[in-house]
Short mmCIF file of C-alpha atoms in Angstrom, two decimals:
data_model
loop_
_atom_site.label_atom_id
_atom_site.label_comp_id
_atom_site.label_asym_id
_atom_site.label_seq_id
_atom_site.Cartn_x
_atom_site.Cartn_y
_atom_site.Cartn_z
CA MET A 1 29.87 21.67 -49.62
CA ALA A 2 26.75 19.52 -49.46
CA ILE A 3 25.18 18.66 -46.14
CA VAL A 4 24.91 14.91 -45.75
CA VAL A 5 21.98 13.80 -43.64
CA ASN A 6 22.09 10.41 -42.02
CA PRO A 7 18.88 8.61 -43.07
CA ALA A 8 18.51 7.28 -39.53
CA HIS A 9 18.12 10.88 -38.34
CA ALA A 10 15.54 11.89 -40.95
CA TRP A 11 12.68 11.39 -38.49
CA PHE A 12 14.07 14.23 -36.35
CA ASN A 13 13.89 16.74 -39.20
CA GLU A 14 10.40 15.56 -40.05
CA ALA A 15 9.17 15.62 -36.43
CA ARG A 16 9.99 19.33 -36.11
CA TYR A 17 8.39 19.66 -32.67
CA GLY A 18 9.21 17.91 -29.42
CA LEU A 19 9.56 18.22 -25.70
CA PHE A 20 12.89 18.73 -23.90
CA ILE A 21 12.50 18.21 -20.16
CA HIS A 22 15.11 19.60 -17.77
CA TRP A 23 14.01 17.96 -14.55
CA GLY A 24 15.87 16.96 -11.42
CA PRO A 25 16.69 18.20 -7.92
CA TYR A 26 17.39 21.70 -9.24
CA ALA A 27 13.66 22.03 -9.98
CA VAL A 28 13.07 22.50 -6.24
CA LEU A 29 14.82 25.87 -6.39
CA GLY A 30 12.74 27.00 -9.37
CA ARG A 31 15.56 28.95 -11.02
CA GLY A 32 16.63 26.67 -13.84
CA GLU A 33 18.88 23.68 -14.28
CA GLN A 34 22.09 25.75 -14.15
CA VAL A 35 21.33 27.24 -10.72
CA LEU A 36 24.18 25.45 -8.95
CA ASN A 37 26.87 26.99 -11.14
CA ARG A 38 25.21 30.26 -12.15
CA GLU A 39 24.50 31.31 -8.56
CA TRP A 40 27.68 29.82 -7.09
CA LEU A 41 25.69 27.79 -4.58
CA ASP A 42 27.51 25.91 -1.85
CA GLN A 43 28.20 22.41 -3.21
CA ASN A 44 27.49 20.67 0.10
CA GLU A 45 24.23 22.51 0.70
CA TYR A 46 23.10 21.74 -2.83
CA ALA A 47 24.06 18.06 -2.43
CA ASP A 48 22.08 17.87 0.83
CA MET A 49 19.06 19.38 -0.93
CA ALA A 50 19.49 17.05 -3.93
CA CYS A 51 19.75 13.95 -1.73
CA ALA A 52 16.59 14.97 0.16
CA TRP A 53 14.69 15.69 -3.07
CA ASN A 54 11.74 13.32 -3.25
CA PRO A 55 9.12 14.25 -5.84
CA GLN A 56 5.77 12.72 -4.95
CA HIS A 57 3.80 13.72 -8.04
CA TYR A 58 6.07 12.42 -10.82
CA ASN A 59 3.74 11.42 -13.63
CA PRO A 60 5.47 10.98 -16.98
CA GLU A 61 2.31 9.51 -18.52
CA GLU A 62 0.55 12.82 -17.92
CA TRP A 63 3.53 14.70 -19.37
CA MET A 64 3.38 12.58 -22.53
CA GLU A 65 -0.39 13.00 -22.86
CA VAL A 66 0.10 16.77 -22.82
CA ALA A 67 2.96 16.47 -25.34
CA VAL A 68 0.81 14.43 -27.74
CA ARG A 69 -2.10 16.88 -27.41
CA GLY A 70 0.37 19.65 -28.22
CA GLY A 71 1.43 17.90 -31.43
CA MET A 72 4.87 16.84 -30.24
CA LYS A 73 6.57 13.85 -31.83
CA TYR A 74 9.37 13.15 -29.34
CA ALA A 75 10.47 13.84 -25.79
CA ILE A 76 13.94 14.18 -24.27
CA LEU A 77 14.60 13.93 -20.53
CA THR A 78 17.75 14.86 -18.66
CA THR A 79 19.01 11.65 -17.07
CA ARG A 80 21.92 13.49 -15.45
CA HIS A 81 22.51 17.21 -15.70
CA HIS A 82 25.59 19.26 -14.84
CA ASP A 83 24.87 18.87 -11.12
CA GLY A 84 25.92 15.21 -11.49
CA TYR A 85 22.72 13.79 -9.97
CA CYS A 86 21.52 10.64 -11.77
CA LEU A 87 17.83 9.84 -12.18
CA TRP A 88 18.29 6.06 -12.52
CA ASP A 89 19.95 3.10 -10.83
CA THR A 90 23.57 3.61 -11.80
CA LYS A 91 26.43 1.54 -10.46
CA THR A 92 28.94 4.40 -10.81
CA THR A 93 27.74 6.71 -8.01
CA ASP A 94 25.41 6.86 -5.03
CA TYR A 95 24.50 10.43 -6.04
CA SER A 96 21.36 9.09 -7.66
CA SER A 97 17.62 8.82 -7.20
CA MET A 98 17.96 5.12 -6.36
CA CYS A 99 20.41 5.67 -3.51
CA GLN A 100 18.94 8.88 -2.10
CA ALA A 101 15.51 9.92 -0.81
CA PRO A 102 13.35 8.94 -3.79
CA LYS A 103 14.70 5.36 -3.87
CA ARG A 104 13.37 4.99 -7.39
CA ASP A 105 14.30 5.05 -11.05
CA PHE A 106 12.69 7.96 -12.90
CA ILE A 107 13.98 7.03 -16.35
CA MET A 108 12.21 3.72 -17.01
CA PRO A 109 8.70 5.10 -16.26
CA TYR A 110 9.48 8.01 -18.59
CA VAL A 111 10.61 5.64 -21.38
CA LYS A 112 7.50 3.48 -20.93
CA ALA A 113 5.25 6.57 -21.00
CA CYS A 114 6.88 7.79 -24.23
CA ARG A 115 6.45 4.42 -25.90
CA LYS A 116 2.85 4.10 -24.71
CA SER A 117 2.14 7.51 -26.25
CA SER A 118 4.04 6.65 -29.48
CA LEU A 119 6.57 9.42 -28.86
CA LYS A 120 10.20 8.92 -29.81
CA VAL A 121 12.34 8.56 -26.68
CA GLY A 122 15.28 10.88 -26.09
CA LEU A 123 17.71 10.75 -23.19
CA TYR A 124 20.12 13.58 -22.33
CA TYR A 125 23.24 12.83 -20.27
CA SER A 126 25.70 15.55 -19.32
CA PHE A 127 29.35 14.61 -18.99
CA MET A 128 30.01 17.91 -17.25
CA ASP A 129 29.83 17.77 -13.46
CA PHE A 130 29.83 21.04 -11.52
CA ARG A 131 30.99 19.14 -8.42
CA LEU A 132 34.42 18.80 -10.04
CA PRO A 133 36.20 22.17 -9.70
CA ALA A 134 38.20 21.54 -12.88
CA TRP A 135 35.05 21.94 -14.99
CA THR A 136 34.66 25.53 -13.90
CA ARG A 137 38.36 26.37 -13.79
CA GLY A 138 39.08 24.90 -17.22
CA PRO A 139 42.17 23.26 -18.68
CA ALA A 140 44.32 26.41 -18.63
CA LYS A 141 44.03 26.89 -14.85
CA ASP A 142 43.80 23.24 -13.81
CA PRO A 143 45.26 20.99 -16.54
CA GLU A 144 45.63 17.92 -14.29
CA GLY A 145 42.17 18.27 -12.79
CA PHE A 146 40.62 18.90 -16.19
CA ALA A 147 42.34 15.82 -17.63
CA GLU A 148 40.97 13.77 -14.73
CA ALA A 149 37.47 15.23 -15.20
CA LYS A 150 37.61 14.38 -18.91
CA LEU A 151 38.71 10.86 -18.08
CA CYS A 152 35.80 10.44 -15.66
CA ALA A 153 33.40 11.78 -18.28
CA THR A 154 34.53 9.38 -20.98
CA ASN A 155 34.82 6.15 -18.98
#
């Protein structure tokens, strides 16, 4: 069987080297983006920490300068990871950087910095949300909850 490559994706194979940035409230804890689920943290305590998160030294232009010096051709930023916290002004939840302590959109400055540096822009969005118990229980243990979580993730 031959592998068919979409010509629109050829740049990715040619780029070969890029930056994938996992960044959000979980960075405060310094133990990775999966800390909420992996360490079974209390959801309410984590949400309080996430809503108080207010990075003062966010500088995507500096990030992109470093990426270019390192020979990278693209950058990908998590816009929403499995903790469900959104880094832009979304109308679907107030669990976002616009509604909580930062009161700012982190995605647009990142996109502008990528473009200014001639890096391809990548955005990562996780449908999974650790705040919904069905995601961790799975469809076998919570079929109704899992169906609802899937519906939320696809609408």
